[in-house]
Amino acid sequence: SQQGEEDPQALSIQEGENATMNCSYKTSINNLQWYRQNSGRGLVHLILIRSNEREKHSGRLRVTLDTSKKSSSLLITASRAADTASYFCATNSGGYQKVTFGIGTKLQVIP
Amino acid sequence: EADIYQTPRYLVIGTGKKITLECSQTMGHDKMYWYQQDPGMELHLIHYSYGVNSTEKGDLSSESTVSRIRTEHFPLTLESARPSHTSQYLCASSESRNELREQYFGPGTRLTVT
């Protein structure tokens, strides 16, 4: 079963609105990362949050982490059409030099 | 833009052919990874490497093999391609640290086996 599961699987919003995506996971983690993937391309790293952090910001991105609920959220504020992409969370668990990706949220921002 | 390259970008090939997907990075990263991703689906780790002469199988069973003779090069080989191998293959690398941090991805190779 997948370590990370994003919710919703698809999201369609108007330009200028905020987009929120959630990720749940099952086991304890070292860190959680969010990636973006444009259609047919490789992934681009957006932000990393460690297990001892609760919130992190990067530009229009805000990530929260609740280790008690084993969940994270990614908020994109003031969305733009160029934000249209799939967004994946990835968890890094102790003792492993690899991450496990979720199924992703497909975001469409309508101009 | 990450300095990690994959060739070819697209490949259509017949059943039974041997193919090698190339991946190179110029960042000096020790760790490299191969993922398989079907359209609109999650990434599955199929192989990874901690450094030269190190290769490990990933979470998803794969009939492919990899080698790591040079730090910058991590090719993936399918000895006999089958239609079930049709997918996108993504290569990634990351720095060698105690904690795994961000991965840098190549643009991917979209493979179609007819």
CSV table of C-alpha atoms in Angstrom, one decimal:
chain,number,residue,atom,x,y,z
A,1,SER,CA,0.0,0.0,0.0
A,2,GLN,CA,1.1,3.6,-0.6
A,3,GLN,CA,2.9,5.4,2.2
A,4,GLY,CA,1.6,8.7,1.0
A,5,GLU,CA,-1.9,9.3,-0.2
A,6,GLU,CA,-2.9,12.7,-1.5
A,7,ASP,CA,-6.4,14.1,-1.3
A,8,PRO,CA,-8.1,15.2,-3.4
A,9,GLN,CA,-7.0,13.3,-6.5
A,10,ALA,CA,-8.1,16.2,-8.7
A,11,LEU,CA,-8.8,19.8,-8.0
A,12,SER,CA,-10.0,22.5,-10.4
A,13,ILE,CA,-10.0,26.2,-9.3
A,14,GLN,CA,-10.1,29.7,-10.7
A,15,GLU,CA,-7.0,31.7,-11.1
A,16,GLY,CA,-6.4,33.8,-7.9
A,17,GLU,CA,-8.0,31.3,-5.6
A,18,ASN,CA,-6.1,29.2,-3.0
A,19,ALA,CA,-5.4,25.5,-3.6
A,20,THR,CA,-5.1,23.1,-0.7
A,21,MET,CA,-3.8,19.5,-1.1
A,22,ASN,CA,-3.5,17.0,1.7
A,23,CYS,CA,-1.3,14.0,2.2
A,24,SER,CA,-1.6,11.2,4.7
A,25,TYR,CA,1.0,8.6,5.5
A,26,LYS,CA,1.2,5.4,7.6
A,27,THR,CA,4.6,5.1,9.3
A,28,SER,CA,6.9,7.5,11.2
A,29,ILE,CA,9.1,9.7,8.9
A,30,ASN,CA,12.3,11.7,8.9
A,31,ASN,CA,10.9,14.3,6.5
A,32,LEU,CA,8.1,14.8,4.0
A,33,GLN,CA,8.7,16.5,0.7
A,34,TRP,CA,6.4,18.0,-1.9
A,35,TYR,CA,7.1,17.7,-5.7
A,36,ARG,CA,5.4,19.2,-8.7
A,37,GLN,CA,5.2,17.5,-12.1
A,38,ASN,CA,4.1,19.1,-15.3
A,39,SER,CA,2.4,16.8,-17.8
A,40,GLY,CA,4.9,14.3,-19.3
A,41,ARG,CA,7.9,15.8,-17.5
A,42,GLY,CA,10.1,14.9,-14.5
A,43,LEU,CA,9.4,16.0,-11.0
A,44,VAL,CA,10.6,19.3,-9.4
A,45,HIS,CA,11.2,19.5,-5.7
A,46,LEU,CA,9.1,22.3,-4.0
A,47,ILE,CA,9.7,22.1,-0.3
A,48,LEU,CA,10.9,19.7,2.5
A,49,ILE,CA,9.6,19.7,6.0
A,50,ARG,CA,11.3,17.7,8.8
A,51,SER,CA,9.4,15.6,11.3
A,52,ASN,CA,10.2,18.2,14.1
A,53,GLU,CA,8.8,21.1,12.1
A,54,ARG,CA,5.1,22.1,12.0
A,55,GLU,CA,5.0,24.7,9.2
A,56,LYS,CA,7.2,25.9,6.4
A,57,HIS,CA,6.8,28.7,3.8
A,58,SER,CA,8.4,29.2,0.4
A,59,GLY,CA,7.0,32.0,-1.7
A,60,ARG,CA,3.3,31.3,-2.3
A,61,LEU,CA,3.7,27.8,-0.8
A,62,ARG,CA,2.8,26.9,2.7
A,63,VAL,CA,3.3,23.4,4.1
A,64,THR,CA,2.1,22.0,7.4
A,65,LEU,CA,2.9,18.8,9.1
A,66,ASP,CA,0.9,17.0,11.8
A,67,THR,CA,2.9,14.0,12.9
A,68,SER,CA,0.2,13.0,15.4
A,69,LYS,CA,-2.3,12.6,12.6
A,70,LYS,CA,0.4,11.5,10.1
A,71,SER,CA,-0.7,14.1,7.6
A,72,SER,CA,0.6,17.1,5.7
A,73,SER,CA,-1.0,19.8,3.6
A,74,LEU,CA,0.3,22.0,0.8
A,75,LEU,CA,-1.4,25.4,0.3
A,76,ILE,CA,-0.7,27.4,-2.9
A,77,THR,CA,-2.0,30.9,-2.4
A,78,ALA,CA,-3.2,33.2,-5.3
A,79,SER,CA,-3.0,30.4,-7.8
A,80,ARG,CA,-1.9,31.1,-11.4
A,81,ALA,CA,-2.6,29.2,-14.6
A,82,ALA,CA,1.1,28.2,-14.6
A,83,ASP,CA,0.5,26.3,-11.3
A,84,THR,CA,-1.5,23.7,-13.3
A,85,ALA,CA,0.3,20.4,-12.6
A,86,SER,CA,0.3,17.3,-10.5
A,87,TYR,CA,1.6,17.6,-7.0
A,88,PHE,CA,3.1,14.6,-5.1
A,89,CYS,CA,4.0,14.2,-1.5
A,90,ALA,CA,7.0,11.9,-0.7
A,91,THR,CA,8.0,10.5,2.7
A,92,ASN,CA,11.4,9.6,3.8
A,93,SER,CA,11.4,7.0,6.7
A,94,GLY,CA,14.2,6.2,9.0
A,95,GLY,CA,17.0,3.8,7.9
A,96,TYR,CA,16.1,4.1,4.2
A,97,GLN,CA,17.9,6.3,1.7
A,98,LYS,CA,14.8,6.6,-0.5
A,99,VAL,CA,11.4,8.1,-0.5
A,100,THR,CA,7.9,6.8,-1.1
A,101,PHE,CA,5.6,8.8,-3.4
A,102,GLY,CA,1.9,9.2,-3.1
A,103,ILE,CA,-0.6,9.0,-6.0
A,104,GLY,CA,-0.6,12.8,-6.5
A,105,THR,CA,-3.2,15.5,-6.8
A,106,LYS,CA,-3.9,16.9,-10.3
A,107,LEU,CA,-4.5,20.6,-10.0
A,108,GLN,CA,-6.0,22.6,-12.8
A,109,VAL,CA,-6.1,26.4,-12.5
A,110,ILE,CA,-8.5,28.0,-14.9
A,111,PRO,CA,-7.5,31.5,-16.2
B,1,GLU,CA,16.8,23.3,-14.2
B,2,ALA,CA,18.6,20.3,-12.8
B,3,ASP,CA,21.7,18.9,-14.5
B,4,ILE,CA,20.3,15.5,-15.0
B,5,TYR,CA,19.7,14.1,-18.5
B,6,GLN,CA,17.8,11.2,-19.9
B,7,THR,CA,18.0,9.8,-23.4
B,8,PRO,CA,16.0,9.0,-25.4
B,9,ARG,CA,13.0,11.1,-24.5
B,10,TYR,CA,10.7,8.8,-26.5
B,11,LEU,CA,11.2,5.3,-27.7
B,12,VAL,CA,8.9,3.0,-29.6
B,13,ILE,CA,10.2,-0.5,-30.0
B,14,GLY,CA,9.1,-4.0,-30.9
B,15,THR,CA,8.6,-6.9,-28.5
B,16,GLY,CA,11.8,-8.8,-27.8
B,17,LYS,CA,14.3,-6.1,-28.4
B,18,LYS,CA,17.0,-5.2,-26.0
B,19,ILE,CA,17.0,-1.5,-24.9
B,20,THR,CA,19.1,0.7,-22.7
B,21,LEU,CA,17.8,3.9,-21.2
B,22,GLU,CA,20.5,6.4,-20.4
B,23,CYS,CA,20.7,8.7,-17.4
B,24,SER,CA,23.6,11.1,-16.6
B,25,GLN,CA,24.0,13.8,-14.0
B,26,THR,CA,26.8,16.4,-13.7
B,27,MET,CA,26.2,17.3,-10.0
B,28,GLY,CA,28.5,14.7,-8.6
B,29,HIS,CA,25.7,13.1,-6.6
B,30,ASP,CA,26.3,9.6,-5.1
B,31,LYS,CA,22.7,8.5,-5.0
B,32,MET,CA,20.8,7.7,-8.1
B,33,TYR,CA,17.3,6.3,-8.7
B,34,TRP,CA,15.1,4.8,-11.4
B,35,TYR,CA,11.3,5.2,-11.1
B,36,GLN,CA,8.5,3.8,-13.2
B,37,GLN,CA,5.4,5.8,-13.6
B,38,ASP,CA,2.2,5.0,-15.6
B,39,PRO,CA,0.2,8.0,-16.9
B,40,GLY,CA,-1.5,9.8,-14.0
B,41,MET,CA,-0.3,7.4,-11.4
B,42,GLU,CA,2.3,7.3,-8.6
B,43,LEU,CA,6.0,6.7,-9.0
B,44,HIS,CA,7.3,3.3,-8.2
B,45,LEU,CA,11.0,2.9,-7.3
B,46,ILE,CA,12.6,0.1,-9.3
B,47,HIS,CA,16.3,0.5,-8.7
B,48,TYR,CA,18.7,2.7,-6.7
B,49,SER,CA,22.4,3.1,-6.1
B,50,TYR,CA,24.4,4.6,-3.3
B,51,GLY,CA,27.5,5.1,-5.4
B,52,VAL,CA,29.9,3.4,-7.8
B,53,ASN,CA,29.5,-0.4,-7.9
B,54,SER,CA,26.4,-0.2,-5.7
B,55,THR,CA,23.0,-1.2,-7.0
B,56,GLU,CA,19.8,-2.2,-5.2
B,57,LYS,CA,16.4,-3.3,-6.2
B,58,GLY,CA,13.5,-1.0,-5.3
B,59,ASP,CA,10.0,-1.6,-4.1
B,60,LEU,CA,8.5,-2.6,-7.4
B,61,SER,CA,9.7,-5.8,-9.0
B,62,SER,CA,11.2,-5.1,-12.4
B,63,GLU,CA,12.7,-7.2,-15.1
B,64,SER,CA,15.2,-4.5,-15.9
B,65,THR,CA,18.8,-4.3,-14.7
B,66,VAL,CA,21.1,-1.3,-13.9
B,67,SER,CA,24.8,-0.7,-13.5
B,68,ARG,CA,26.9,2.1,-11.9
B,69,ILE,CA,30.4,2.0,-13.2
B,70,ARG,CA,30.8,5.8,-13.1
B,71,THR,CA,29.3,8.3,-10.6
B,72,GLU,CA,27.6,10.3,-13.3
B,73,HIS,CA,26.1,7.5,-15.2
B,74,PHE,CA,23.2,5.1,-14.3
B,75,PRO,CA,21.9,3.2,-17.3
B,76,LEU,CA,18.8,0.9,-17.2
B,77,THR,CA,18.6,-2.1,-19.5
B,78,LEU,CA,15.7,-4.3,-20.6
B,79,GLU,CA,17.1,-7.5,-22.1
B,80,SER,CA,13.8,-8.4,-23.9
B,81,ALA,CA,11.1,-5.7,-24.1
B,82,ARG,CA,7.5,-6.6,-23.7
B,83,PRO,CA,4.2,-4.6,-24.0
B,84,SER,CA,3.9,-4.7,-20.2
B,85,HIS,CA,7.1,-2.5,-20.0
B,86,THR,CA,5.3,0.4,-21.7
B,87,SER,CA,5.5,3.2,-19.2
B,88,GLN,CA,7.5,6.4,-18.3
B,89,TYR,CA,10.8,5.9,-16.7
B,90,LEU,CA,12.2,8.7,-14.5
B,91,CYS,CA,15.8,8.9,-13.3
B,92,ALA,CA,16.7,11.0,-10.2
B,93,SER,CA,19.8,11.8,-8.1
B,94,SER,CA,20.4,13.3,-4.7
B,95,GLU,CA,23.3,14.3,-2.5
B,96,SER,CA,24.9,11.9,-0.2
B,97,ARG,CA,23.8,12.8,3.3
B,98,ASN,CA,22.7,10.9,6.4
B,99,GLU,CA,19.1,12.2,5.7
B,100,LEU,CA,17.7,11.9,2.2
B,101,ARG,CA,16.8,15.3,1.0
B,102,GLU,CA,15.6,16.6,-2.3
B,103,GLN,CA,15.8,14.5,-5.4
B,104,TYR,CA,16.6,16.0,-8.8
B,105,PHE,CA,14.7,14.4,-11.7
B,106,GLY,CA,15.5,14.0,-15.3
B,107,PRO,CA,12.8,14.7,-18.0
B,108,GLY,CA,11.9,11.0,-18.3
B,109,THR,CA,11.9,8.5,-21.1
B,110,ARG,CA,8.5,7.5,-22.4
B,111,LEU,CA,8.7,3.9,-23.6
B,112,THR,CA,6.2,2.1,-25.8
B,113,VAL,CA,6.6,-1.5,-26.6
B,114,THR,CA,4.5,-2.8,-29.5
